[in-house]
PDB file of C-alpha atoms and ligand atoms in Angstrom:
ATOM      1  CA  UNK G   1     162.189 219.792  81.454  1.00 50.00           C
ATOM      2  CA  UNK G   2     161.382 220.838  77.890  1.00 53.00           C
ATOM      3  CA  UNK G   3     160.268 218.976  75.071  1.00 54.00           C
ATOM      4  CA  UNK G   4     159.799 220.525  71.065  1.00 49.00           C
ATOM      5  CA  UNK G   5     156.696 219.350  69.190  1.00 52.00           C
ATOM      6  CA  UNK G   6     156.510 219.418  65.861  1.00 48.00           C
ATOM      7  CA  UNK G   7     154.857 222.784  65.030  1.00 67.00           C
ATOM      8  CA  UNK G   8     157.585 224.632  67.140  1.00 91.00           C
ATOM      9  CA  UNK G   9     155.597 224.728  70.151  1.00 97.00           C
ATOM     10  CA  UNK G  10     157.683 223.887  73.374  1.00 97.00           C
ATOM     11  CA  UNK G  11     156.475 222.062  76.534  1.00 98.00           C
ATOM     12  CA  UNK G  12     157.734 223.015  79.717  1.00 98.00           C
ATOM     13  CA  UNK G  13     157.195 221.828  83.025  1.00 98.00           C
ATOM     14  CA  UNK G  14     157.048 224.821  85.563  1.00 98.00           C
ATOM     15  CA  UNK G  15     158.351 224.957  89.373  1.00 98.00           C
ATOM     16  CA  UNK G  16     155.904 226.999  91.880  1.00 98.00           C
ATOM     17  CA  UNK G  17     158.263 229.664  91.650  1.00 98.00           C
ATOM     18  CA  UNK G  18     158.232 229.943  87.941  1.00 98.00           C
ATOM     19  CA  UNK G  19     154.188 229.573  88.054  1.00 98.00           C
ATOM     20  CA  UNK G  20     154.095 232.566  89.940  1.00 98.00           C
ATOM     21  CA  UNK G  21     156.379 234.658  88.285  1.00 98.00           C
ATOM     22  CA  UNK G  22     153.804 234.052  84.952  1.00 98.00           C
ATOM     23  CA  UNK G  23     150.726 234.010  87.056  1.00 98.00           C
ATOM     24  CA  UNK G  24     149.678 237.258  85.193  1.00 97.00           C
ATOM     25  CA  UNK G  25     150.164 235.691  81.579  1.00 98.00           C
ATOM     26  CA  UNK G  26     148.474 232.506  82.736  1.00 98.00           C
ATOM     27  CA  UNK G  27     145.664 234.263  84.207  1.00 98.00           C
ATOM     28  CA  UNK G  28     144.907 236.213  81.215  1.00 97.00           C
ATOM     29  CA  UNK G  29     145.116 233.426  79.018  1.00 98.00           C
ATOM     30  CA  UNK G  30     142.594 231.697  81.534  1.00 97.00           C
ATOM     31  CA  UNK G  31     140.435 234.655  80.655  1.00 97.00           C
ATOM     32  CA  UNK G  32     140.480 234.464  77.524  1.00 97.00           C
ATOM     33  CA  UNK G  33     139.891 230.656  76.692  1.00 97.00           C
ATOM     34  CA  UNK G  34     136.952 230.348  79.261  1.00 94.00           C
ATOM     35  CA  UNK G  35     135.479 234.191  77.818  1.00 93.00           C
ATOM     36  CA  UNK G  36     135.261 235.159  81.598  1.00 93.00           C
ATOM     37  CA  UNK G  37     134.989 238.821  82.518  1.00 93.00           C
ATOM     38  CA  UNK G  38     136.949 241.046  83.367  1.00 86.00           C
ATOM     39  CA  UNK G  39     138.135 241.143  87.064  1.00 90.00           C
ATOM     40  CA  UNK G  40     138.027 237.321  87.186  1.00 93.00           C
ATOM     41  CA  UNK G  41     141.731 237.332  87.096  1.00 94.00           C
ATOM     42  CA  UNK G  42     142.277 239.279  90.158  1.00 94.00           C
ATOM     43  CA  UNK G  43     139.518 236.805  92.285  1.00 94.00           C
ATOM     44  CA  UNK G  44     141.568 233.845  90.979  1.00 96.00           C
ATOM     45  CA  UNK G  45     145.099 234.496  91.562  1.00 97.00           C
ATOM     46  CA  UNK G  46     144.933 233.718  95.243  1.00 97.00           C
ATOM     47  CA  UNK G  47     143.455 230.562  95.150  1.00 97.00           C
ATOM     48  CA  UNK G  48     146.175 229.205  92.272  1.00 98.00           C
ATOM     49  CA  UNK G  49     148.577 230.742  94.361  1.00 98.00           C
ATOM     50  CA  UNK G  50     147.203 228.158  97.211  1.00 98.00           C
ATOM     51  CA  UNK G  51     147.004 225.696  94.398  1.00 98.00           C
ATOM     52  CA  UNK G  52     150.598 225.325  93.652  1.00 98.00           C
ATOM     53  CA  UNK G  53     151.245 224.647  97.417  1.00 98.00           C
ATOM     54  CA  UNK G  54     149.420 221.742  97.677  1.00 98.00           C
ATOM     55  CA  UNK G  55     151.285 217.875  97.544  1.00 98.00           C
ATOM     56  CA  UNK G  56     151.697 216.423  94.302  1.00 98.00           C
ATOM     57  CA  UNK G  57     151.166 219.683  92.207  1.00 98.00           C
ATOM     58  CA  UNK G  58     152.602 220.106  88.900  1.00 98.00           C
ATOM     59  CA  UNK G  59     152.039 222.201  85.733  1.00 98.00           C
ATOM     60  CA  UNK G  60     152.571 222.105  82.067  1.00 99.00           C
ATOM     61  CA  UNK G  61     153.067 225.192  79.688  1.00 98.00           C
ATOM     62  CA  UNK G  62     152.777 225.760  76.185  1.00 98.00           C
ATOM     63  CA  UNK G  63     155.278 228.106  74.569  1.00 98.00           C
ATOM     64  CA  UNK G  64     155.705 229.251  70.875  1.00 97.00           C
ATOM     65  CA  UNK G  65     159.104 230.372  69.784  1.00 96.00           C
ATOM     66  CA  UNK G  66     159.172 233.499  71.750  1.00 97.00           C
ATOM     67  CA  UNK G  67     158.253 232.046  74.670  1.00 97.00           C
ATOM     68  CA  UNK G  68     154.847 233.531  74.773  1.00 98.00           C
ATOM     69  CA  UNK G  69     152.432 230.759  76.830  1.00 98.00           C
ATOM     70  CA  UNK G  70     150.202 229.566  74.169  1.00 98.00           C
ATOM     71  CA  UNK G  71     148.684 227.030  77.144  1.00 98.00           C
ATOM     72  CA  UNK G  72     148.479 225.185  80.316  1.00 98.00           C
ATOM     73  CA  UNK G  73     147.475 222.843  82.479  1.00 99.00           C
ATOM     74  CA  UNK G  74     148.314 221.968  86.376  1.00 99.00           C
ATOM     75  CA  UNK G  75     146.689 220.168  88.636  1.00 98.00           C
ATOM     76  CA  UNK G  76     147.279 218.241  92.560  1.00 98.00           C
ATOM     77  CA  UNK G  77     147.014 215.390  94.385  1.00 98.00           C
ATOM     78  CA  UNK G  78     143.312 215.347  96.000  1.00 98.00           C
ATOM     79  CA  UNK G  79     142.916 215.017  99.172  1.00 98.00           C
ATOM     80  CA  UNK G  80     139.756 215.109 102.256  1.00 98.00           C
ATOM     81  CA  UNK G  81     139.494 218.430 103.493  1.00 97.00           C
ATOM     82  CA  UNK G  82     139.929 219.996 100.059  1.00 98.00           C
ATOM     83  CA  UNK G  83     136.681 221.928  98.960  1.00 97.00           C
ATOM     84  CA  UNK G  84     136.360 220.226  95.192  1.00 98.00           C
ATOM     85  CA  UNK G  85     136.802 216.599  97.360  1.00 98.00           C
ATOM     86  CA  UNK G  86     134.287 217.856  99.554  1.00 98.00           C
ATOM     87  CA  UNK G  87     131.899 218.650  97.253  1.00 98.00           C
ATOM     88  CA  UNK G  88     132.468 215.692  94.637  1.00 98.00           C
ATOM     89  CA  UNK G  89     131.758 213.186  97.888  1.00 97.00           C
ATOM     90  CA  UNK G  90     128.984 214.741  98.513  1.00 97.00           C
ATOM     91  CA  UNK G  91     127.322 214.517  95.370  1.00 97.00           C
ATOM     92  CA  UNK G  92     128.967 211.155  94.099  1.00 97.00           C
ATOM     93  CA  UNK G  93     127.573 209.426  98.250  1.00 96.00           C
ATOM     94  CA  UNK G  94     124.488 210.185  96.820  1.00 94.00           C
ATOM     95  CA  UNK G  95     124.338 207.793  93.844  1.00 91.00           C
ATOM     96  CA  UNK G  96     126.969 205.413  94.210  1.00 89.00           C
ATOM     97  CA  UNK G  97     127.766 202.970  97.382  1.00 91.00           C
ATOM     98  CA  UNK G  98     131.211 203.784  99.878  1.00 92.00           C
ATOM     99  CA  UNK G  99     133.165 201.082  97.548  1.00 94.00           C
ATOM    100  CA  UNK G 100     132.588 203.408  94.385  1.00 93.00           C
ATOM    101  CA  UNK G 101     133.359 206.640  96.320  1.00 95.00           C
ATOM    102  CA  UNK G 102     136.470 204.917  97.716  1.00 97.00           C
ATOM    103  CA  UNK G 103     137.129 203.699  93.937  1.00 97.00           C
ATOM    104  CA  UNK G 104     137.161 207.388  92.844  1.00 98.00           C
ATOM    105  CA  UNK G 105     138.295 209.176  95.646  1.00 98.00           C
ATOM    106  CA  UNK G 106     140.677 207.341  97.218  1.00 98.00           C
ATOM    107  CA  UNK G 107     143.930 208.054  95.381  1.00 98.00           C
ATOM    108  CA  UNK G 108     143.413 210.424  92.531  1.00 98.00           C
ATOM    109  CA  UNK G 109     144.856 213.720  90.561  1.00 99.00           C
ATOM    110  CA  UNK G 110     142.344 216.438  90.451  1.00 98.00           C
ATOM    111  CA  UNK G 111     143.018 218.283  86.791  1.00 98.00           C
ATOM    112  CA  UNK G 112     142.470 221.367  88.034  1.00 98.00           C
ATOM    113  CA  UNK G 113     143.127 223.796  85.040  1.00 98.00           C
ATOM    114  CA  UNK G 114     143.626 222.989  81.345  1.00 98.00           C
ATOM    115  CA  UNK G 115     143.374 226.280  79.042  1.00 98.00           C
ATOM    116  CA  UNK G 116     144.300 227.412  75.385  1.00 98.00           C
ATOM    117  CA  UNK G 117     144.520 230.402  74.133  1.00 98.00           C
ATOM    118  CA  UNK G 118     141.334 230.899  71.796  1.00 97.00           C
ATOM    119  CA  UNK G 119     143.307 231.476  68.709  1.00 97.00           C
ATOM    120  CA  UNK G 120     145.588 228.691  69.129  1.00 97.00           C
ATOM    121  CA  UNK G 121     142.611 226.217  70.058  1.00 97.00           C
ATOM    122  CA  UNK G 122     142.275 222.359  67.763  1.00 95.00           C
ATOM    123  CA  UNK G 123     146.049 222.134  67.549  1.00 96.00           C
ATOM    124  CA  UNK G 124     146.426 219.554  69.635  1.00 97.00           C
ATOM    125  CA  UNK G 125     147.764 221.905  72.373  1.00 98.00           C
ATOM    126  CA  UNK G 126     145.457 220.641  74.731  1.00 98.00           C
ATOM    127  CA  UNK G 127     145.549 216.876  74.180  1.00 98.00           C
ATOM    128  CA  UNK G 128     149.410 216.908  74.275  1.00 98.00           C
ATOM    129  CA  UNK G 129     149.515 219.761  77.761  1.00 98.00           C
ATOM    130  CA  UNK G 130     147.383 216.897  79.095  1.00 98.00           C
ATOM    131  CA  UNK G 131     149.320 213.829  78.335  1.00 98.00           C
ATOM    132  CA  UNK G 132     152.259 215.772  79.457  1.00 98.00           C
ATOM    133  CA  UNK G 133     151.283 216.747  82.432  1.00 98.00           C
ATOM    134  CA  UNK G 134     149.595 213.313  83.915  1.00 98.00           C
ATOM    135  CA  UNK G 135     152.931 211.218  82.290  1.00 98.00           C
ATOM    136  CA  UNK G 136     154.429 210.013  85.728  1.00 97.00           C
ATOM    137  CA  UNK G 137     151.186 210.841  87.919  1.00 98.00           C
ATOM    138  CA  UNK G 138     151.390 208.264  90.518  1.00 98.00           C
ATOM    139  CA  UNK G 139     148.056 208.243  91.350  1.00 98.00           C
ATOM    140  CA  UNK G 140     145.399 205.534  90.276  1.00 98.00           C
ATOM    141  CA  UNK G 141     143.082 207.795  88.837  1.00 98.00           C
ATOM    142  CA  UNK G 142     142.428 211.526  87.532  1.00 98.00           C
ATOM    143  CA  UNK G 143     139.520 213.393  87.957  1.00 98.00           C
ATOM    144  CA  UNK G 144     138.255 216.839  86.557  1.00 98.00           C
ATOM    145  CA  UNK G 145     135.001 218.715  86.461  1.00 98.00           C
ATOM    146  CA  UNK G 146     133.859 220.398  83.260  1.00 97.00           C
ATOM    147  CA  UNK G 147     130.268 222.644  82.497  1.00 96.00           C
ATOM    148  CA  UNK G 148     127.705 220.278  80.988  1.00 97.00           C
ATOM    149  CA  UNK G 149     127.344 220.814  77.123  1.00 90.00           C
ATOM    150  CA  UNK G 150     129.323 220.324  73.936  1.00 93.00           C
ATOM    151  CA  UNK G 151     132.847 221.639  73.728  1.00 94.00           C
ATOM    152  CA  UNK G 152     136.184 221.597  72.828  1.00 95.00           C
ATOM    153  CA  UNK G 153     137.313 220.004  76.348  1.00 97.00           C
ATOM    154  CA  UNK G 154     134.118 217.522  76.158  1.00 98.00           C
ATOM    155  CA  UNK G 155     136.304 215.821  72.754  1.00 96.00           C
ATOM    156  CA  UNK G 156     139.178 216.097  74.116  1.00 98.00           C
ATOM    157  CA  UNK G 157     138.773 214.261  77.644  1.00 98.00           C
ATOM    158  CA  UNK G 158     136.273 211.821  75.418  1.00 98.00           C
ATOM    159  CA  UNK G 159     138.758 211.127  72.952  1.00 97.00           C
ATOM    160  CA  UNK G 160     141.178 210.278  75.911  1.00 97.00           C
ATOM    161  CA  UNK G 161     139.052 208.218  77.462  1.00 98.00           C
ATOM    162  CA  UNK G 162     137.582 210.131  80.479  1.00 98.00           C
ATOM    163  CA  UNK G 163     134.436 208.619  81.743  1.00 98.00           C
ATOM    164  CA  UNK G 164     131.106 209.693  83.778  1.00 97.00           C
ATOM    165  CA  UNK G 165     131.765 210.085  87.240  1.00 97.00           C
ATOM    166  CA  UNK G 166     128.848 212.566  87.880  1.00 97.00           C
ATOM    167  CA  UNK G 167     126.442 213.878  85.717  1.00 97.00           C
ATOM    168  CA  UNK G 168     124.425 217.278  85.568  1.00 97.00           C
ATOM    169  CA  UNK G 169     125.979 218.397  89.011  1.00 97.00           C
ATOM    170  CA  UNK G 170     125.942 221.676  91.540  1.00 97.00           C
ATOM    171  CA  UNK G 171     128.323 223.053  93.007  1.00 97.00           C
ATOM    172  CA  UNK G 172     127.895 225.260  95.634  1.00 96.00           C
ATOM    173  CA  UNK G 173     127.601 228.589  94.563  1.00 95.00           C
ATOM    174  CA  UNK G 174     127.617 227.942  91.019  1.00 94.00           C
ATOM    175  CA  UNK G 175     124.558 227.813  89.109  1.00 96.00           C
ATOM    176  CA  UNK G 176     126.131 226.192  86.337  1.00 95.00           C
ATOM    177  CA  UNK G 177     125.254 222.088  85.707  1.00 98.00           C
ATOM    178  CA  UNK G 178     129.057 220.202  85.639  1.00 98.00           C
ATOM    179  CA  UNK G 179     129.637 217.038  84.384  1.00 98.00           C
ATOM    180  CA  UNK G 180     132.793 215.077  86.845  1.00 98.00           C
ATOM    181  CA  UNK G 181     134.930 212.767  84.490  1.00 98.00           C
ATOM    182  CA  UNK G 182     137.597 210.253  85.416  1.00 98.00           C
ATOM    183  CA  UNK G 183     139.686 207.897  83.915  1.00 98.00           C
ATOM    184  CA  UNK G 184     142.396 204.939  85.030  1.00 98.00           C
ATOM    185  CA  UNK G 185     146.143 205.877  85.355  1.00 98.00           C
ATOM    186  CA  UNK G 186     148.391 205.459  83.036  1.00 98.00           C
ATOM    187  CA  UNK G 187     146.979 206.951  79.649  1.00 97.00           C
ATOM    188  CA  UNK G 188     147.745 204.464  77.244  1.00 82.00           C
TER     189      UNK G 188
HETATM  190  C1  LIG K   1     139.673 222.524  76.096  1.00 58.24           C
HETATM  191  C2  LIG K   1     140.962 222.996  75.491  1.00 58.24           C
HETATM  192  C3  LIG K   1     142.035 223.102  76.577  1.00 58.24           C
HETATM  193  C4  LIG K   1     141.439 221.933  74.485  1.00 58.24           C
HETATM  194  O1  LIG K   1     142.622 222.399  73.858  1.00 58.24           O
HETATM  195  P1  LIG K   1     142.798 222.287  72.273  1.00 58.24           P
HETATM  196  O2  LIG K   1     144.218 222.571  71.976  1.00 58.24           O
HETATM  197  O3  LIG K   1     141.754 223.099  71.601  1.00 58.24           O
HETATM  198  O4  LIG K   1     142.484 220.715  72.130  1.00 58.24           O
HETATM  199  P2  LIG K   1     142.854 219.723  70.962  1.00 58.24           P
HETATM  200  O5  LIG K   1     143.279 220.456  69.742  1.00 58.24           O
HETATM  201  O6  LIG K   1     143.791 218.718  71.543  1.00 58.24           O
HETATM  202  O7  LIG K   1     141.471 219.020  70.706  1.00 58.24           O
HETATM  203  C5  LIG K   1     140.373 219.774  70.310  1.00 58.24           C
HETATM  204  C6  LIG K   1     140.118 219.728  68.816  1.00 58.24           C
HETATM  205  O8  LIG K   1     141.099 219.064  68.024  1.00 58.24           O
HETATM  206  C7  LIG K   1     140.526 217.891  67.409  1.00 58.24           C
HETATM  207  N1  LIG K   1     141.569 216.867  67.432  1.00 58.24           N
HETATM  208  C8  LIG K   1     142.816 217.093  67.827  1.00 58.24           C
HETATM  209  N2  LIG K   1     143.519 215.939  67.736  1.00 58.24           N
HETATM  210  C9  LIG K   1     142.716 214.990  67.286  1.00 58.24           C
HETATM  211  C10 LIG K   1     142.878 213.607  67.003  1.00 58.24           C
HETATM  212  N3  LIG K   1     144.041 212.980  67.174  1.00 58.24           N
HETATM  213  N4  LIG K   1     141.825 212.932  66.565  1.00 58.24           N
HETATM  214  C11 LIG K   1     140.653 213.550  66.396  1.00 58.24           C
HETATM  215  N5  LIG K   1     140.434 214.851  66.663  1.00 58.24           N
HETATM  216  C12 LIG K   1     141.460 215.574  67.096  1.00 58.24           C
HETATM  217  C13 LIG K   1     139.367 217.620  68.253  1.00 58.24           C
HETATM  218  O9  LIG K   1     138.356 216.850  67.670  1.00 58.24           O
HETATM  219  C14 LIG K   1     138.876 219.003  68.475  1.00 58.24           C
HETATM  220  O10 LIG K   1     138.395 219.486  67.238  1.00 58.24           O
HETATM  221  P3  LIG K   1     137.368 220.651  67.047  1.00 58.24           P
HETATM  222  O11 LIG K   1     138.173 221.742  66.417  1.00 58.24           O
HETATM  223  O12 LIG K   1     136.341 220.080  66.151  1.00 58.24           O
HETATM  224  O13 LIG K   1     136.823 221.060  68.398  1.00 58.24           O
HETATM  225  C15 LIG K   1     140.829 224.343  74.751  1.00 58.24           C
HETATM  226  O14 LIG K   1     139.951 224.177  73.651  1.00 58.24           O
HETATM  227  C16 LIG K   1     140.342 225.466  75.639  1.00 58.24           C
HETATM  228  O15 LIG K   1     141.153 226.149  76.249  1.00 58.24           O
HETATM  229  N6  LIG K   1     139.020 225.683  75.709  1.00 58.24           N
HETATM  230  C17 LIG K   1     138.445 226.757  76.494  1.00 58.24           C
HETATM  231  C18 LIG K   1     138.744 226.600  77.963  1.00 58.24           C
HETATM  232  C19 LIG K   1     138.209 225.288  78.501  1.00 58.24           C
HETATM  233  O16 LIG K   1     137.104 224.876  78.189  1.00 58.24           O
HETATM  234  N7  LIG K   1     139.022 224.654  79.374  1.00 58.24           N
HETATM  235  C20 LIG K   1     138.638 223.422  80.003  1.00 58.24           C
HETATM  236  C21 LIG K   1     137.727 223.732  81.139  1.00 58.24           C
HETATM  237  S1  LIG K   1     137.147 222.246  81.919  1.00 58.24           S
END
């Protein structure tokens, strides 16, 4: 499936098998929009690998003319059992009651990965590889975990109307404080 937008950037939908033949080029660009170092690449290909396994996976890119991937996004159906489920219950059991866990949890599409390349960042990349890629989610809710502090991704999943799930939260392992958003599905 691809779509044009109108400043010749294309949208295309990849299959597992296409993900992996550009796992390099979507790695790097991970990289680069997150300014993690080097050798980060090489830790994270197996577990995207895994990723794209899972039920209800899908993933957007970004392509200029050439075809060089300008962005993406992909993300899966969560499910118990799942580390990121895991560790969202945990910490969302502690402040909420079973029928907001449920509420959350329940039936949801974990946004696992939305990147743009630096230079091609406040385009409108992002907002339209995320509309893109949750149009025909059938899930009743989408979910994603972002570091605490002002950003790029904080307006975008603001301006799209992603709300406070969890605040100023741990994972394990991670010193970092992340912020777990959510909104309805459909967008409107
Ligand atoms: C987060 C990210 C994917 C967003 O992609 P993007 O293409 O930059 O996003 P958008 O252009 O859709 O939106 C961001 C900017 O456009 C502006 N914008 C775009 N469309 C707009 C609209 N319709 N109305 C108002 N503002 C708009 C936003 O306000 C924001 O402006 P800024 O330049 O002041 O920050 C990208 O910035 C990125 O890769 N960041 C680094 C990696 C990252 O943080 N990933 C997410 C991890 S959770």
């Amino acid at each position: 499936m691809t779509a044009m937008s109108s400043s010749c950037t294309r949208y295309v939908e990849l299959s597992a098998e296409e993900f992996r033949l550009r796992l390099p080029e979507a790695l790097t660009l991970y990289v680069s929009a997150m300014r993690y170092p080097e050798g980060t690449a090489e830790q994270r290909a197996p577990m995207w690998l895994t990723h794209a396994l899972r039920d209800g996976w899908r993933c957007v890119a970004a392509l200029n003319a050439e075809g060089v991937m300008l962005g993406l996004a992909y993300g899966y159906r969560g499910r118990a059992g799942q580390w990121w489920h895991e560790q969202v219950r945990r910490g969302l059991a502690r402040q909420a009651g079973e029928q907001e866990v449920e509420g959350w949890l329940g039936d949801y599409f974990e946004l696992t990965e939305i990147h743009v390349r630096p230079e091609n960042q406040g385009n409108q990349i992002g907002e339209d590889l995320l509309r893109r890629l949750l149009d025909g989610v059938p899930n009743a809710n989408v979910l994603l975990s972002t570091p605490e502090g002002p950003s790029r991704a904080w307006k975008l999943y603001r301006r799209i109307g992603f709300v406070d799930v969890l605040r100023h939260y741990h994972f394990a392992g991670d010193p970092r404080p992340f912020a777990i958003l959510g909104r309805p599905l459909p967008l409107s």
